[in-house]
Amino acid sequence: MANLRKKLPPLTALTAFEAAARHASFTRAATELGVTQAAVSRQIHLLEEDFGFPLFHRLHRRIELTEKGRLLFSAAGDAFSLIADAVADLRADGPDDELAISATISFAHFWLMPRIAAFSRAHPEIKLRIITQDARIGTEGGDIDLSLRYGMGTWPDGQAVFLFEDEVFPICSPDYMQTRGPILSPADLVDQPLISSDADDPTWTGWEEWLAAFSVKAPKKSRGLRCSFYTEVIYAAMNGQGIALGWSRLVSDLIQQGRLVRLTDASIRTRAAYFVVIPARRPVKESARLFIEWLGSEHASGEPFVRNA
């Protein structure tokens, strides 16, 4: 064992390297690990000094693994997965059947939490743990049983099962609509304060893309509020700050409650969709299987979309 330890690099540095390689980003690795970007960069620099060769090509605004870096990433990923599987098996032997589900803040806040009580009533024996974070949480560590994600369905850490698509249209508060007069077409929106969010996800539809779908050019300098998270966008719209883009799956309850209203008949279909991701290299827990079935039943009972674009 002593000889083995001498052959291995420091675990902290190896963990930082694996996260950076998986995300292709020091910044995203730092977010996942809960440390600074400088700390991740320092650990990888120490690792490269220990090996005597670079593990990454530092390019303009991005990084790429070197050939030796790819070999180490493959080995580290396999090793971490084996450890995660063993830990998951040990935890599964415990008395509580806890089901850990990860989701983005907006999906958890506006779709999952208003509905999940129905699942708990049907399966009171299952203990739920909801983990919300906009930065994607990987399933390799063994802490996540299922991950609810929005994207193209191509993630390397698990099998993506399609849930549903979405459509996007402009929304605002009832008071805002009454005070600003009729807004009947996408062209009527450009002079309004348009609320937006700083989304890192390239599949997330912004105002420029949405207006372009109707041959309308977005204003160069919008008077609208800019927020960090989509949840803030929705609350700003409900409080009369302006007009936001509403994802039907996320805002349908708020529209039914009269807290938001839809503007114009125009909408676009999203390029991406919602998926539930099942971790790779691990058997599906019975509680996870029941939750996936429940997700399917919730989708089946949902309102059909009306496509206008």
Coordinates of C-alpha atoms in Angstrom, one line a residue:
M1 CA 0.0 0.0 0.0
A2 CA 2.9 2.4 0.8
N3 CA 4.4 1.8 -2.6
L4 CA 1.0 2.4 -4.2
R5 CA 0.6 5.8 -2.5
K6 CA 4.0 6.9 -3.8
K7 CA 2.9 6.1 -7.3
L8 CA -0.3 8.2 -7.1
P9 CA -0.5 12.0 -7.4
P10 CA -2.2 14.0 -4.7
L11 CA -5.9 13.2 -4.6
T12 CA -6.9 16.9 -4.3
A13 CA -5.0 17.7 -7.4
L14 CA -6.3 14.7 -9.3
T15 CA -9.9 15.6 -8.3
A16 CA -9.4 19.2 -9.6
F17 CA -7.9 17.8 -12.8
E18 CA -10.8 15.4 -13.4
A19 CA -13.4 18.1 -12.9
A20 CA -11.6 20.5 -15.2
A21 CA -11.2 17.9 -17.9
R22 CA -14.8 16.8 -17.7
H23 CA -16.1 20.4 -17.9
A24 CA -13.3 21.6 -20.2
S25 CA -13.2 24.6 -17.9
F26 CA -11.3 25.6 -14.8
T27 CA -14.1 28.0 -13.8
R28 CA -16.9 25.4 -14.0
A29 CA -14.7 22.9 -12.2
A30 CA -14.2 25.4 -9.4
T31 CA -18.0 25.9 -9.2
E32 CA -18.6 22.2 -8.9
L33 CA -15.8 21.8 -6.2
G34 CA -16.8 24.9 -4.3
V35 CA -13.4 26.5 -4.6
T36 CA -11.9 29.4 -6.6
Q37 CA -10.8 29.2 -10.1
A38 CA -7.3 30.1 -9.0
A39 CA -7.3 27.1 -6.6
V40 CA -8.2 24.7 -9.4
S41 CA -5.5 26.2 -11.7
R42 CA -2.9 25.9 -8.9
Q43 CA -3.7 22.2 -8.2
I44 CA -3.4 21.4 -11.9
H45 CA -0.2 23.3 -12.2
L46 CA 1.2 21.3 -9.2
L47 CA 0.1 18.1 -11.0
E48 CA 1.8 19.1 -14.2
E49 CA 5.0 19.9 -12.3
D50 CA 4.8 16.5 -10.6
F51 CA 4.4 14.7 -14.0
G52 CA 6.8 17.0 -15.8
F53 CA 4.5 17.6 -18.8
P54 CA 1.4 19.6 -19.5
L55 CA -2.1 18.1 -19.2
F56 CA -3.9 20.9 -20.9
H57 CA -3.4 23.1 -23.9
R58 CA -4.3 26.7 -22.7
L59 CA -6.1 28.3 -25.7
H60 CA -7.9 31.6 -26.0
R61 CA -10.8 31.4 -23.6
R62 CA -10.8 27.6 -23.5
I63 CA -8.7 24.6 -22.6
E64 CA -8.1 21.3 -24.3
L65 CA -6.6 18.1 -23.0
T66 CA -3.2 17.0 -24.3
E67 CA -2.8 13.4 -25.4
K68 CA -1.3 12.5 -22.0
G69 CA -4.0 14.5 -20.4
R70 CA -6.7 12.4 -22.1
L71 CA -5.0 9.2 -20.9
L72 CA -5.0 10.4 -17.3
F73 CA -8.6 11.7 -17.6
S74 CA -9.8 8.3 -18.8
A75 CA -8.0 6.5 -16.0
A76 CA -9.2 9.0 -13.3
G77 CA -12.8 8.8 -14.5
D78 CA -12.8 5.1 -14.4
A79 CA -11.3 5.0 -10.9
F80 CA -13.7 7.7 -9.5
S81 CA -16.6 5.8 -11.0
L82 CA -15.6 2.5 -9.4
I83 CA -15.3 4.3 -6.0
A84 CA -18.6 6.0 -6.5
D85 CA -20.3 2.8 -7.4
A86 CA -18.9 1.1 -4.2
V87 CA -20.1 4.1 -2.1
A88 CA -23.5 4.0 -3.7
D89 CA -23.8 0.3 -3.0
L90 CA -22.8 0.8 0.6
R91 CA -25.3 3.6 1.0
A92 CA -28.1 1.6 -0.6
D93 CA -27.7 -0.9 2.3
G94 CA -28.8 1.7 4.8
P95 CA -32.2 1.9 6.4
D96 CA -33.5 4.9 4.4
D97 CA -34.4 4.7 0.7
E98 CA -33.3 8.2 0.0
L99 CA -33.8 9.4 -3.6
A100 CA -31.5 12.3 -4.5
I101 CA -32.7 14.4 -7.5
S102 CA -30.8 17.3 -9.0
A103 CA -32.5 20.0 -11.0
T104 CA -31.9 23.6 -12.1
I105 CA -33.2 26.3 -9.8
S106 CA -35.9 27.4 -12.1
F107 CA -37.1 23.9 -13.0
A108 CA -37.2 22.9 -9.3
H109 CA -38.9 26.1 -8.3
F110 CA -41.6 26.5 -10.9
W111 CA -42.2 22.9 -12.1
L112 CA -41.0 20.2 -9.7
M113 CA -41.8 21.6 -6.2
P114 CA -45.4 22.5 -7.0
R115 CA -46.0 18.9 -8.2
I116 CA -43.7 16.7 -6.1
A117 CA -46.2 16.4 -3.2
A118 CA -48.2 14.1 -5.4
F119 CA -45.3 11.7 -5.7
S120 CA -44.7 11.8 -1.9
R121 CA -48.4 11.0 -1.2
A122 CA -48.2 8.0 -3.6
H123 CA -44.9 6.8 -2.1
P124 CA -44.6 8.1 1.5
E125 CA -41.9 5.4 2.2
I126 CA -39.4 7.2 -0.2
K127 CA -37.3 10.0 1.4
L128 CA -36.6 12.7 -1.1
R129 CA -33.6 15.0 -1.4
I130 CA -33.8 17.8 -4.0
I131 CA -30.5 19.4 -5.0
T132 CA -30.8 22.6 -6.9
Q133 CA -28.0 24.3 -8.8
D134 CA -27.8 25.9 -12.2
A135 CA -24.3 24.6 -12.8
R136 CA -24.7 21.1 -14.0
I137 CA -24.2 18.5 -11.3
G138 CA -22.6 15.3 -12.6
T139 CA -23.9 11.9 -11.6
E140 CA -20.6 10.2 -11.4
G141 CA -20.0 10.8 -7.7
G142 CA -22.8 8.6 -6.5
D143 CA -24.7 11.3 -4.6
I144 CA -27.2 11.9 -7.4
D145 CA -29.8 9.2 -8.3
L146 CA -31.5 11.2 -11.1
S147 CA -30.8 14.5 -12.7
L148 CA -33.5 16.6 -14.4
R149 CA -31.9 18.7 -17.2
Y150 CA -32.7 20.9 -20.1
G151 CA -30.6 20.5 -23.1
M152 CA -30.0 18.4 -26.2
G153 CA -29.9 15.0 -24.4
T154 CA -26.2 14.3 -25.0
W155 CA -24.5 14.0 -21.6
P156 CA -21.6 11.7 -21.0
D157 CA -22.4 10.8 -17.4
G158 CA -25.6 8.9 -17.9
Q159 CA -28.6 7.8 -20.1
A160 CA -30.9 10.7 -21.0
V161 CA -34.6 9.8 -21.1
F162 CA -36.8 12.3 -23.0
L163 CA -39.5 14.0 -20.9
F164 CA -41.0 16.9 -22.9
E165 CA -40.3 19.8 -25.1
D166 CA -41.3 23.4 -24.5
E167 CA -42.4 26.6 -26.1
V168 CA -41.4 30.2 -25.4
F169 CA -43.6 33.3 -25.5
P170 CA -43.6 36.8 -23.9
I171 CA -45.2 37.2 -20.5
C172 CA -45.8 40.1 -18.0
S173 CA -48.0 40.9 -15.0
P174 CA -51.7 41.7 -15.5
D175 CA -51.1 45.3 -14.2
Y176 CA -48.3 45.9 -16.6
M177 CA -50.4 44.8 -19.6
Q178 CA -53.3 47.1 -18.5
T179 CA -51.1 50.1 -18.1
R180 CA -49.0 49.7 -21.3
G181 CA -51.9 49.1 -23.6
P182 CA -52.3 46.4 -26.3
I183 CA -49.2 44.4 -27.3
L184 CA -50.3 42.4 -30.3
S185 CA -47.2 41.3 -32.2
P186 CA -43.5 40.7 -31.7
A187 CA -42.7 44.1 -33.3
D188 CA -44.7 45.8 -30.5
L189 CA -42.2 44.4 -27.9
V190 CA -39.0 46.3 -29.0
D191 CA -40.0 49.5 -27.3
Q192 CA -40.8 47.8 -24.0
P193 CA -38.4 47.0 -21.1
L194 CA -37.4 43.4 -21.9
I195 CA -36.2 41.4 -18.8
S196 CA -33.4 38.9 -19.5
S197 CA -31.1 36.6 -17.7
D198 CA -27.4 35.8 -18.0
A199 CA -27.7 32.2 -19.2
D200 CA -24.5 30.2 -19.9
D201 CA -26.5 27.5 -21.7
P202 CA -26.3 28.1 -25.4
T203 CA -29.6 26.2 -25.9
W204 CA -31.4 28.7 -23.7
T205 CA -33.5 31.1 -25.8
G206 CA -32.9 34.8 -25.4
W207 CA -34.7 37.8 -26.7
E208 CA -32.5 38.3 -29.7
E209 CA -33.1 34.7 -30.9
W210 CA -36.8 34.9 -30.1
L211 CA -37.4 38.2 -31.9
A212 CA -35.3 37.0 -34.9
A213 CA -37.7 34.1 -35.4
F214 CA -40.3 36.7 -36.3
S215 CA -37.9 38.9 -38.4
V216 CA -37.7 41.5 -35.7
K217 CA -34.4 43.0 -34.7
A218 CA -33.7 43.2 -30.9
P219 CA -32.9 46.6 -29.6
K220 CA -29.2 47.2 -29.1
K221 CA -29.7 48.7 -25.6
S222 CA -32.7 47.3 -23.9
R223 CA -34.3 49.3 -21.1
G224 CA -35.2 46.1 -19.3
L225 CA -33.8 44.5 -16.2
R226 CA -30.9 42.0 -16.5
C227 CA -30.9 39.2 -13.9
S228 CA -28.5 36.4 -13.0
F229 CA -31.1 33.6 -12.8
Y230 CA -34.3 32.8 -14.6
T231 CA -36.2 32.7 -11.3
E232 CA -35.4 36.4 -10.8
V233 CA -36.6 37.1 -14.3
I234 CA -40.0 35.6 -13.5
Y235 CA -40.4 37.5 -10.2
A236 CA -39.4 40.7 -11.9
A237 CA -42.1 40.2 -14.5
M238 CA -44.7 39.4 -11.8
N239 CA -43.8 42.6 -10.0
G240 CA -44.4 44.7 -13.2
Q241 CA -40.7 45.4 -14.1
G242 CA -41.3 44.6 -17.8
I243 CA -41.8 41.8 -20.2
A244 CA -40.0 38.4 -19.9
L245 CA -39.8 35.3 -22.0
G246 CA -41.9 32.5 -20.5
W247 CA -41.2 28.8 -20.9
S248 CA -44.6 27.2 -21.0
R249 CA -43.6 24.3 -18.7
L250 CA -42.3 26.7 -16.1
V251 CA -44.9 29.5 -16.1
S252 CA -48.1 27.6 -16.9
D253 CA -49.1 27.4 -13.2
L254 CA -48.5 31.2 -12.8
I255 CA -50.6 32.0 -15.8
Q256 CA -53.4 29.8 -14.5
Q257 CA -53.2 31.6 -11.2
G258 CA -53.5 35.0 -12.9
R259 CA -50.1 36.1 -11.7
L260 CA -48.7 36.3 -15.2
V261 CA -50.4 36.8 -18.6
R262 CA -49.2 35.8 -22.0
L263 CA -48.7 38.5 -24.6
T264 CA -49.4 37.9 -28.3
D265 CA -50.2 34.6 -30.0
A266 CA -46.6 34.2 -31.1
S267 CA -44.4 31.5 -29.7
I268 CA -41.4 29.4 -30.8
R269 CA -40.6 25.8 -30.1
T270 CA -37.4 25.3 -28.1
R271 CA -34.4 23.7 -29.8
A272 CA -33.7 21.7 -26.6
A273 CA -35.9 19.7 -24.3
Y274 CA -36.2 18.4 -20.8
F275 CA -34.7 15.0 -19.9
V276 CA -34.2 12.8 -16.8
V277 CA -30.6 11.5 -16.7
I278 CA -30.0 8.1 -15.2
P279 CA -26.4 7.7 -14.0
A280 CA -24.2 5.3 -16.0
R281 CA -22.6 2.2 -14.5
R282 CA -25.1 1.9 -11.7
P283 CA -28.3 -0.1 -11.4
V284 CA -31.5 1.9 -11.2
K285 CA -32.9 2.0 -7.7
E286 CA -36.5 1.0 -7.3
S287 CA -37.3 4.5 -5.9
A288 CA -35.8 6.1 -9.0
R289 CA -37.8 3.8 -11.3
L290 CA -41.0 4.9 -9.5
F291 CA -40.0 8.5 -9.9
I292 CA -39.4 8.2 -13.6
E293 CA -42.8 6.5 -14.0
W294 CA -44.4 9.4 -12.1
L295 CA -42.6 12.0 -14.3
G296 CA -44.2 10.2 -17.3
S297 CA -47.7 10.4 -15.8
E298 CA -47.2 14.1 -15.0
H299 CA -46.2 14.7 -18.6
A300 CA -49.2 12.7 -19.9
S301 CA -51.6 14.7 -17.9
G302 CA -50.2 18.1 -19.0
E303 CA -51.8 20.5 -21.4
P304 CA -50.9 20.1 -25.1
F305 CA -49.0 22.9 -26.8
V306 CA -50.5 25.3 -29.3
R307 CA -47.8 25.9 -31.9
N308 CA -47.8 29.4 -33.4
A309 CA -44.4 29.5 -35.0

